[in-house]
Amino acid sequence: MRHLLGAVAGLAALAPVYYLTEAGARALRAGTVAAGPSPVGLGCLLAVAAIVAMLTAWPPAALACGLPLAAAGTLFALDSTGAIAAAATLPYAGGLPWTRPGAAPWAEPAEPPGTIAGLTGLYALIGVVLVLSALLPRGRRSILGP
């Protein structure tokens, strides 16, 4: 039962990690284009880091969230056109899906959700870190673990 709850928690964390990583990457890109700081990008990526740190303490959750992210990162690395086409089917409302009250999520054909984070390798990096944390011996997993 504990492993099933961990898998459900990992799958529940997948959407926030996916969209927060993309929002952070977009904000960092906007900051780079404007030649200025990007506190929103830093905040989004810090939120992702906090979620990942919590997931590493529970191996089933880390695997359930890390495997799809690693697969998405691998798809972006091997076939970026196919990955962008797959990302175009995901809901997205010009920002994080939960930040625009009353807005119905839709797919953005110009730059689908996950494009920036996928092409820069962020999904692959986060996914591999989560999977490796689940495979490490118990004493080396996380500072949050028992």
PDB file of N, CA, C and O in Angstrom, residues 5-64:
ATOM      1  N   LEU A   5       0.838   4.374  -2.732  1.00  0.00           N
ATOM      2  CA  LEU A   5       0.681   5.779  -2.353  1.00  0.00           C
ATOM      3  C   LEU A   5       1.856   6.624  -2.865  1.00  0.00           C
ATOM      4  O   LEU A   5       1.677   7.761  -3.307  1.00  0.00           O
ATOM      5  N   GLY A   6       3.049   6.059  -2.821  1.00  0.00           N
ATOM      6  CA  GLY A   6       4.214   6.757  -3.341  1.00  0.00           C
ATOM      7  C   GLY A   6       4.113   6.997  -4.834  1.00  0.00           C
ATOM      8  O   GLY A   6       4.435   8.077  -5.336  1.00  0.00           O
ATOM      9  N   ALA A   7       3.644   5.991  -5.561  1.00  0.00           N
ATOM     10  CA  ALA A   7       3.482   6.136  -7.009  1.00  0.00           C
ATOM     11  C   ALA A   7       2.422   7.189  -7.331  1.00  0.00           C
ATOM     12  O   ALA A   7       2.609   8.005  -8.247  1.00  0.00           O
ATOM     13  N   VAL A   8       1.340   7.194  -6.575  1.00  0.00           N
ATOM     14  CA  VAL A   8       0.291   8.198  -6.793  1.00  0.00           C
ATOM     15  C   VAL A   8       0.820   9.600  -6.487  1.00  0.00           C
ATOM     16  O   VAL A   8       0.570  10.554  -7.226  1.00  0.00           O
ATOM     17  N   ALA A   9       1.594   9.730  -5.406  1.00  0.00           N
ATOM     18  CA  ALA A   9       2.174  11.032  -5.055  1.00  0.00           C
ATOM     19  C   ALA A   9       3.148  11.495  -6.134  1.00  0.00           C
ATOM     20  O   ALA A   9       3.185  12.679  -6.491  1.00  0.00           O
ATOM     21  N   GLY A  10       3.943  10.584  -6.678  1.00  0.00           N
ATOM     22  CA  GLY A  10       4.875  10.935  -7.743  1.00  0.00           C
ATOM     23  C   GLY A  10       4.168  11.376  -9.005  1.00  0.00           C
ATOM     24  O   GLY A  10       4.568  12.353  -9.654  1.00  0.00           O
ATOM     25  N   LEU A  11       3.100  10.677  -9.358  1.00  0.00           N
ATOM     26  CA  LEU A  11       2.323  11.068 -10.539  1.00  0.00           C
ATOM     27  C   LEU A  11       1.607  12.396 -10.319  1.00  0.00           C
ATOM     28  O   LEU A  11       1.479  13.197 -11.245  1.00  0.00           O
ATOM     29  N   ALA A  12       1.160  12.634  -9.089  1.00  0.00           N
ATOM     30  CA  ALA A  12       0.515  13.919  -8.785  1.00  0.00           C
ATOM     31  C   ALA A  12       1.518  15.062  -8.861  1.00  0.00           C
ATOM     32  O   ALA A  12       1.163  16.190  -9.223  1.00  0.00           O
ATOM     33  N   ALA A  13       2.776  14.796  -8.539  1.00  0.00           N
ATOM     34  CA  ALA A  13       3.807  15.839  -8.593  1.00  0.00           C
ATOM     35  C   ALA A  13       4.310  16.078 -10.008  1.00  0.00           C
ATOM     36  O   ALA A  13       4.961  17.090 -10.269  1.00  0.00           O
ATOM     37  N   LEU A  14       3.999  15.185 -10.926  1.00  0.00           N
ATOM     38  CA  LEU A  14       4.511  15.296 -12.294  1.00  0.00           C
ATOM     39  C   LEU A  14       4.045  16.567 -12.992  1.00  0.00           C
ATOM     40  O   LEU A  14       4.863  17.283 -13.593  1.00  0.00           O
ATOM     41  N   ALA A  15       2.775  16.889 -12.921  1.00  0.00           N
ATOM     42  CA  ALA A  15       2.263  18.094 -13.609  1.00  0.00           C
ATOM     43  C   ALA A  15       2.864  19.377 -13.044  1.00  0.00           C
ATOM     44  O   ALA A  15       3.343  20.220 -13.816  1.00  0.00           O
ATOM     45  N   PRO A  16       2.887  19.573 -11.714  1.00  0.00           N
ATOM     46  CA  PRO A  16       3.526  20.798 -11.216  1.00  0.00           C
ATOM     47  C   PRO A  16       5.005  20.891 -11.585  1.00  0.00           C
ATOM     48  O   PRO A  16       5.488  21.968 -11.947  1.00  0.00           O
ATOM     49  N   VAL A  17       5.728  19.787 -11.513  1.00  0.00           N
ATOM     50  CA  VAL A  17       7.148  19.822 -11.868  1.00  0.00           C
ATOM     51  C   VAL A  17       7.312  20.164 -13.348  1.00  0.00           C
ATOM     52  O   VAL A  17       8.142  21.002 -13.718  1.00  0.00           O
ATOM     53  N   TYR A  18       6.502  19.555 -14.200  1.00  0.00           N
ATOM     54  CA  TYR A  18       6.592  19.788 -15.650  1.00  0.00           C
ATOM     55  C   TYR A  18       6.314  21.254 -15.976  1.00  0.00           C
ATOM     56  O   TYR A  18       7.101  21.913 -16.648  1.00  0.00           O
ATOM     57  N   TYR A  19       5.200  21.770 -15.485  1.00  0.00           N
ATOM     58  CA  TYR A  19       4.802  23.134 -15.838  1.00  0.00           C
ATOM     59  C   TYR A  19       5.644  24.193 -15.120  1.00  0.00           C
ATOM     60  O   TYR A  19       5.930  25.244 -15.698  1.00  0.00           O
ATOM     61  N   LEU A  20       6.034  23.948 -13.875  1.00  0.00           N
ATOM     62  CA  LEU A  20       6.896  24.914 -13.179  1.00  0.00           C
ATOM     63  C   LEU A  20       8.279  24.987 -13.820  1.00  0.00           C
ATOM     64  O   LEU A  20       8.867  26.065 -13.921  1.00  0.00           O
ATOM     65  N   THR A  21       8.799  23.845 -14.261  1.00  0.00           N
ATOM     66  CA  THR A  21      10.092  23.848 -14.950  1.00  0.00           C
ATOM     67  C   THR A  21       9.998  24.641 -16.243  1.00  0.00           C
ATOM     68  O   THR A  21      10.877  25.454 -16.563  1.00  0.00           O
ATOM     69  N   GLU A  22       8.929  24.436 -16.983  1.00  0.00           N
ATOM     70  CA  GLU A  22       8.748  25.186 -18.231  1.00  0.00           C
ATOM     71  C   GLU A  22       8.562  26.677 -17.961  1.00  0.00           C
ATOM     72  O   GLU A  22       9.136  27.519 -18.654  1.00  0.00           O
ATOM     73  N   ALA A  23       7.775  27.013 -16.949  1.00  0.00           N
ATOM     74  CA  ALA A  23       7.571  28.432 -16.623  1.00  0.00           C
ATOM     75  C   ALA A  23       8.881  29.080 -16.188  1.00  0.00           C
ATOM     76  O   ALA A  23       9.177  30.223 -16.569  1.00  0.00           O
ATOM     77  N   GLY A  24       9.688  28.361 -15.428  1.00  0.00           N
ATOM     78  CA  GLY A  24      10.984  28.889 -15.017  1.00  0.00           C
ATOM     79  C   GLY A  24      11.910  29.090 -16.201  1.00  0.00           C
ATOM     80  O   GLY A  24      12.605  30.115 -16.299  1.00  0.00           O
ATOM     81  N   ALA A  25      11.930  28.137 -17.122  1.00  0.00           N
ATOM     82  CA  ALA A  25      12.782  28.261 -18.311  1.00  0.00           C
ATOM     83  C   ALA A  25      12.338  29.431 -19.185  1.00  0.00           C
ATOM     84  O   ALA A  25      13.168  30.185 -19.697  1.00  0.00           O
ATOM     85  N   ARG A  26      11.024  29.593 -19.342  1.00  0.00           N
ATOM     86  CA  ARG A  26      10.519  30.727 -20.142  1.00  0.00           C
ATOM     87  C   ARG A  26      10.862  32.066 -19.481  1.00  0.00           C
ATOM     88  O   ARG A  26      11.233  33.017 -20.155  1.00  0.00           O
ATOM     89  N   ALA A  27      10.717  32.142 -18.168  1.00  0.00           N
ATOM     90  CA  ALA A  27      11.022  33.388 -17.466  1.00  0.00           C
ATOM     91  C   ALA A  27      12.512  33.708 -17.543  1.00  0.00           C
ATOM     92  O   ALA A  27      12.897  34.873 -17.704  1.00  0.00           O
ATOM     93  N   LEU A  28      13.353  32.684 -17.433  1.00  0.00           N
ATOM     94  CA  LEU A  28      14.787  32.920 -17.566  1.00  0.00           C
ATOM     95  C   LEU A  28      15.140  33.389 -18.974  1.00  0.00           C
ATOM     96  O   LEU A  28      15.986  34.266 -19.156  1.00  0.00           O
ATOM     97  N   ARG A  29      14.482  32.817 -19.968  1.00  0.00           N
ATOM     98  CA  ARG A  29      14.714  33.261 -21.347  1.00  0.00           C
ATOM     99  C   ARG A  29      14.268  34.706 -21.523  1.00  0.00           C
ATOM    100  O   ARG A  29      14.964  35.512 -22.138  1.00  0.00           O
ATOM    101  N   ALA A  30      13.120  35.059 -20.952  1.00  0.00           N
ATOM    102  CA  ALA A  30      12.641  36.440 -21.050  1.00  0.00           C
ATOM    103  C   ALA A  30      13.599  37.394 -20.350  1.00  0.00           C
ATOM    104  O   ALA A  30      13.855  38.501 -20.836  1.00  0.00           O
ATOM    105  N   GLY A  31      14.150  36.988 -19.217  1.00  0.00           N
ATOM    106  CA  GLY A  31      15.129  37.811 -18.522  1.00  0.00           C
ATOM    107  C   GLY A  31      16.402  37.975 -19.328  1.00  0.00           C
ATOM    108  O   GLY A  31      17.003  39.060 -19.361  1.00  0.00           O
ATOM    109  N   THR A  32      16.809  36.924 -20.005  1.00  0.00           N
ATOM    110  CA  THR A  32      18.003  37.004 -20.849  1.00  0.00           C
ATOM    111  C   THR A  32      17.779  37.939 -22.022  1.00  0.00           C
ATOM    112  O   THR A  32      18.639  38.754 -22.353  1.00  0.00           O
ATOM    113  N   VAL A  33      16.619  37.845 -22.652  1.00  0.00           N
ATOM    114  CA  VAL A  33      16.299  38.716 -23.781  1.00  0.00           C
ATOM    115  C   VAL A  33      16.245  40.173 -23.332  1.00  0.00           C
ATOM    116  O   VAL A  33      16.713  41.068 -24.032  1.00  0.00           O
ATOM    117  N   ALA A  34      15.691  40.417 -22.152  1.00  0.00           N
ATOM    118  CA  ALA A  34      15.584  41.783 -21.641  1.00  0.00           C
ATOM    119  C   ALA A  34      16.880  42.249 -20.969  1.00  0.00           C
ATOM    120  O   ALA A  34      16.962  43.389 -20.533  1.00  0.00           O
ATOM    121  N   ALA A  35      17.875  41.369 -20.902  1.00  0.00           N
ATOM    122  CA  ALA A  35      19.153  41.670 -20.255  1.00  0.00           C
ATOM    123  C   ALA A  35      18.946  42.146 -18.818  1.00  0.00           C
ATOM    124  O   ALA A  35      19.541  43.106 -18.360  1.00  0.00           O
ATOM    125  N   GLY A  36      18.047  41.453 -18.121  1.00  0.00           N
ATOM    126  CA  GLY A  36      17.758  41.802 -16.740  1.00  0.00           C
ATOM    127  C   GLY A  36      17.553  40.566 -15.901  1.00  0.00           C
ATOM    128  O   GLY A  36      17.562  39.445 -16.402  1.00  0.00           O
ATOM    129  N   PRO A  37      17.349  40.750 -14.614  1.00  0.00           N
ATOM    130  CA  PRO A  37      17.135  39.607 -13.727  1.00  0.00           C
ATOM    131  C   PRO A  37      15.771  38.961 -13.970  1.00  0.00           C
ATOM    132  O   PRO A  37      14.866  39.568 -14.540  1.00  0.00           O
ATOM    133  N   SER A  38      15.655  37.746 -13.507  1.00  0.00           N
ATOM    134  CA  SER A  38      14.402  37.012 -13.662  1.00  0.00           C
ATOM    135  C   SER A  38      14.039  36.336 -12.341  1.00  0.00           C
ATOM    136  O   SER A  38      14.249  35.131 -12.174  1.00  0.00           O
ATOM    137  N   PRO A  39      13.485  37.097 -11.398  1.00  0.00           N
ATOM    138  CA  PRO A  39      13.127  36.490 -10.116  1.00  0.00           C
ATOM    139  C   PRO A  39      12.011  35.453 -10.243  1.00  0.00           C
ATOM    140  O   PRO A  39      11.960  34.506  -9.462  1.00  0.00           O
ATOM    141  N   VAL A  40      11.134  35.615 -11.224  1.00  0.00           N
ATOM    142  CA  VAL A  40      10.060  34.625 -11.420  1.00  0.00           C
ATOM    143  C   VAL A  40      10.660  33.292 -11.851  1.00  0.00           C
ATOM    144  O   VAL A  40      10.265  32.230 -11.361  1.00  0.00           O
ATOM    145  N   GLY A  41      11.625  33.342 -12.761  1.00  0.00           N
ATOM    146  CA  GLY A  41      12.282  32.113 -13.200  1.00  0.00           C
ATOM    147  C   GLY A  41      12.987  31.413 -12.054  1.00  0.00           C
ATOM    148  O   GLY A  41      12.885  30.197 -11.890  1.00  0.00           O
ATOM    149  N   LEU A  42      13.694  32.188 -11.256  1.00  0.00           N
ATOM    150  CA  LEU A  42      14.370  31.620 -10.103  1.00  0.00           C
ATOM    151  C   LEU A  42      13.369  31.030  -9.117  1.00  0.00           C
ATOM    152  O   LEU A  42      13.574  29.930  -8.591  1.00  0.00           O
ATOM    153  N   GLY A  43      12.267  31.719  -8.880  1.00  0.00           N
ATOM    154  CA  GLY A  43      11.242  31.218  -7.966  1.00  0.00           C
ATOM    155  C   GLY A  43      10.630  29.912  -8.446  1.00  0.00           C
ATOM    156  O   GLY A  43      10.436  28.982  -7.650  1.00  0.00           O
ATOM    157  N   CYS A  44      10.335  29.836  -9.730  1.00  0.00           N
ATOM    158  CA  CYS A  44       9.757  28.598 -10.283  1.00  0.00           C
ATOM    159  C   CYS A  44      10.730  27.438 -10.153  1.00  0.00           C
ATOM    160  O   CYS A  44      10.344  26.334  -9.755  1.00  0.00           O
ATOM    161  N   LEU A  45      11.993  27.676 -10.476  1.00  0.00           N
ATOM    162  CA  LEU A  45      12.970  26.600 -10.392  1.00  0.00           C
ATOM    163  C   LEU A  45      13.292  26.218  -8.945  1.00  0.00           C
ATOM    164  O   LEU A  45      13.576  25.055  -8.669  1.00  0.00           O
ATOM    165  N   LEU A  46      13.199  27.167  -8.020  1.00  0.00           N
ATOM    166  CA  LEU A  46      13.352  26.828  -6.600  1.00  0.00           C
ATOM    167  C   LEU A  46      12.181  25.970  -6.117  1.00  0.00           C
ATOM    168  O   LEU A  46      12.363  25.064  -5.301  1.00  0.00           O
ATOM    169  N   ALA A  47      10.985  26.258  -6.615  1.00  0.00           N
ATOM    170  CA  ALA A  47       9.825  25.425  -6.269  1.00  0.00           C
ATOM    171  C   ALA A  47      10.009  24.008  -6.799  1.00  0.00           C
ATOM    172  O   ALA A  47       9.696  23.028  -6.107  1.00  0.00           O
ATOM    173  N   VAL A  48      10.537  23.886  -8.011  1.00  0.00           N
ATOM    174  CA  VAL A  48      10.811  22.559  -8.570  1.00  0.00           C
ATOM    175  C   VAL A  48      11.850  21.837  -7.719  1.00  0.00           C
ATOM    176  O   VAL A  48      11.701  20.653  -7.418  1.00  0.00           O
ATOM    177  N   ALA A  49      12.891  22.548  -7.326  1.00  0.00           N
ATOM    178  CA  ALA A  49      13.932  21.935  -6.493  1.00  0.00           C
ATOM    179  C   ALA A  49      13.358  21.450  -5.162  1.00  0.00           C
ATOM    180  O   ALA A  49      13.741  20.379  -4.670  1.00  0.00           O
ATOM    181  N   ALA A  50      12.440  22.203  -4.586  1.00  0.00           N
ATOM    182  CA  ALA A  50      11.822  21.792  -3.323  1.00  0.00           C
ATOM    183  C   ALA A  50      10.978  20.531  -3.516  1.00  0.00           C
ATOM    184  O   ALA A  50      11.033  19.605  -2.690  1.00  0.00           O
ATOM    185  N   ILE A  51      10.217  20.486  -4.594  1.00  0.00           N
ATOM    186  CA  ILE A  51       9.394  19.295  -4.866  1.00  0.00           C
ATOM    187  C   ILE A  51      10.292  18.084  -5.102  1.00  0.00           C
ATOM    188  O   ILE A  51      10.032  16.993  -4.578  1.00  0.00           O
ATOM    189  N   VAL A  52      11.354  18.269  -5.879  1.00  0.00           N
ATOM    190  CA  VAL A  52      12.271  17.164  -6.168  1.00  0.00           C
ATOM    191  C   VAL A  52      12.943  16.680  -4.879  1.00  0.00           C
ATOM    192  O   VAL A  52      13.091  15.478  -4.666  1.00  0.00           O
ATOM    193  N   ALA A  53      13.331  17.598  -4.012  1.00  0.00           N
ATOM    194  CA  ALA A  53      13.951  17.198  -2.739  1.00  0.00           C
ATOM    195  C   ALA A  53      12.988  16.363  -1.901  1.00  0.00           C
ATOM    196  O   ALA A  53      13.409  15.386  -1.263  1.00  0.00           O
ATOM    197  N   MET A  54      11.721  16.721  -1.885  1.00  0.00           N
ATOM    198  CA  MET A  54      10.737  15.934  -1.134  1.00  0.00           C
ATOM    199  C   MET A  54      10.531  14.567  -1.780  1.00  0.00           C
ATOM    200  O   MET A  54      10.392  13.560  -1.078  1.00  0.00           O
ATOM    201  N   LEU A  55      10.505  14.517  -3.106  1.00  0.00           N
ATOM    202  CA  LEU A  55      10.285  13.243  -3.792  1.00  0.00           C
ATOM    203  C   LEU A  55      11.447  12.271  -3.605  1.00  0.00           C
ATOM    204  O   LEU A  55      11.238  11.059  -3.592  1.00  0.00           O
ATOM    205  N   THR A  56      12.661  12.788  -3.472  1.00  0.00           N
ATOM    206  CA  THR A  56      13.809  11.888  -3.320  1.00  0.00           C
ATOM    207  C   THR A  56      13.762  11.099  -2.017  1.00  0.00           C
ATOM    208  O   THR A  56      14.412  10.061  -1.911  1.00  0.00           O
ATOM    209  N   ALA A  57      13.018  11.575  -1.052  1.00  0.00           N
ATOM    210  CA  ALA A  57      12.901  10.853   0.215  1.00  0.00           C
ATOM    211  C   ALA A  57      11.990   9.630   0.104  1.00  0.00           C
ATOM    212  O   ALA A  57      12.017   8.763   0.981  1.00  0.00           O
ATOM    213  N   TRP A  58      11.208   9.536  -0.962  1.00  0.00           N
ATOM    214  CA  TRP A  58      10.251   8.436  -1.131  1.00  0.00           C
ATOM    215  C   TRP A  58      10.491   7.788  -2.489  1.00  0.00           C
ATOM    216  O   TRP A  58      10.013   8.285  -3.507  1.00  0.00           O
ATOM    217  N   PRO A  59      11.246   6.681  -2.551  1.00  0.00           N
ATOM    218  CA  PRO A  59      11.632   6.091  -3.830  1.00  0.00           C
ATOM    219  C   PRO A  59      10.486   5.805  -4.815  1.00  0.00           C
ATOM    220  O   PRO A  59      10.625   6.097  -5.999  1.00  0.00           O
ATOM    221  N   PRO A  60       9.332   5.266  -4.382  1.00  0.00           N
ATOM    222  CA  PRO A  60       8.272   5.049  -5.370  1.00  0.00           C
ATOM    223  C   PRO A  60       7.774   6.364  -5.992  1.00  0.00           C
ATOM    224  O   PRO A  60       7.478   6.421  -7.187  1.00  0.00           O
ATOM    225  N   ALA A  61       7.726   7.427  -5.199  1.00  0.00           N
ATOM    226  CA  ALA A  61       7.305   8.729  -5.728  1.00  0.00           C
ATOM    227  C   ALA A  61       8.355   9.281  -6.675  1.00  0.00           C
ATOM    228  O   ALA A  61       8.029   9.843  -7.723  1.00  0.00           O
ATOM    229  N   ALA A  62       9.626   9.117  -6.320  1.00  0.00           N
ATOM    230  CA  ALA A  62      10.707   9.596  -7.184  1.00  0.00           C
ATOM    231  C   ALA A  62      10.693   8.870  -8.523  1.00  0.00           C
ATOM    232  O   ALA A  62      10.881   9.492  -9.575  1.00  0.00           O
ATOM    233  N   LEU A  63      10.461   7.567  -8.510  1.00  0.00           N
ATOM    234  CA  LEU A  63      10.396   6.815  -9.764  1.00  0.00           C
ATOM    235  C   LEU A  63       9.183   7.204 -10.599  1.00  0.00           C
ATOM    236  O   LEU A  63       9.283   7.365 -11.815  1.00  0.00           O
ATOM    237  N   ALA A  64       8.027   7.341  -9.947  1.00  0.00           N
ATOM    238  CA  ALA A  64       6.797   7.663 -10.684  1.00  0.00           C
ATOM    239  C   ALA A  64       6.873   9.037 -11.335  1.00  0.00           C
ATOM    240  O   ALA A  64       6.284   9.262 -12.386  1.00  0.00           O
TER     241      ALA A  64
END
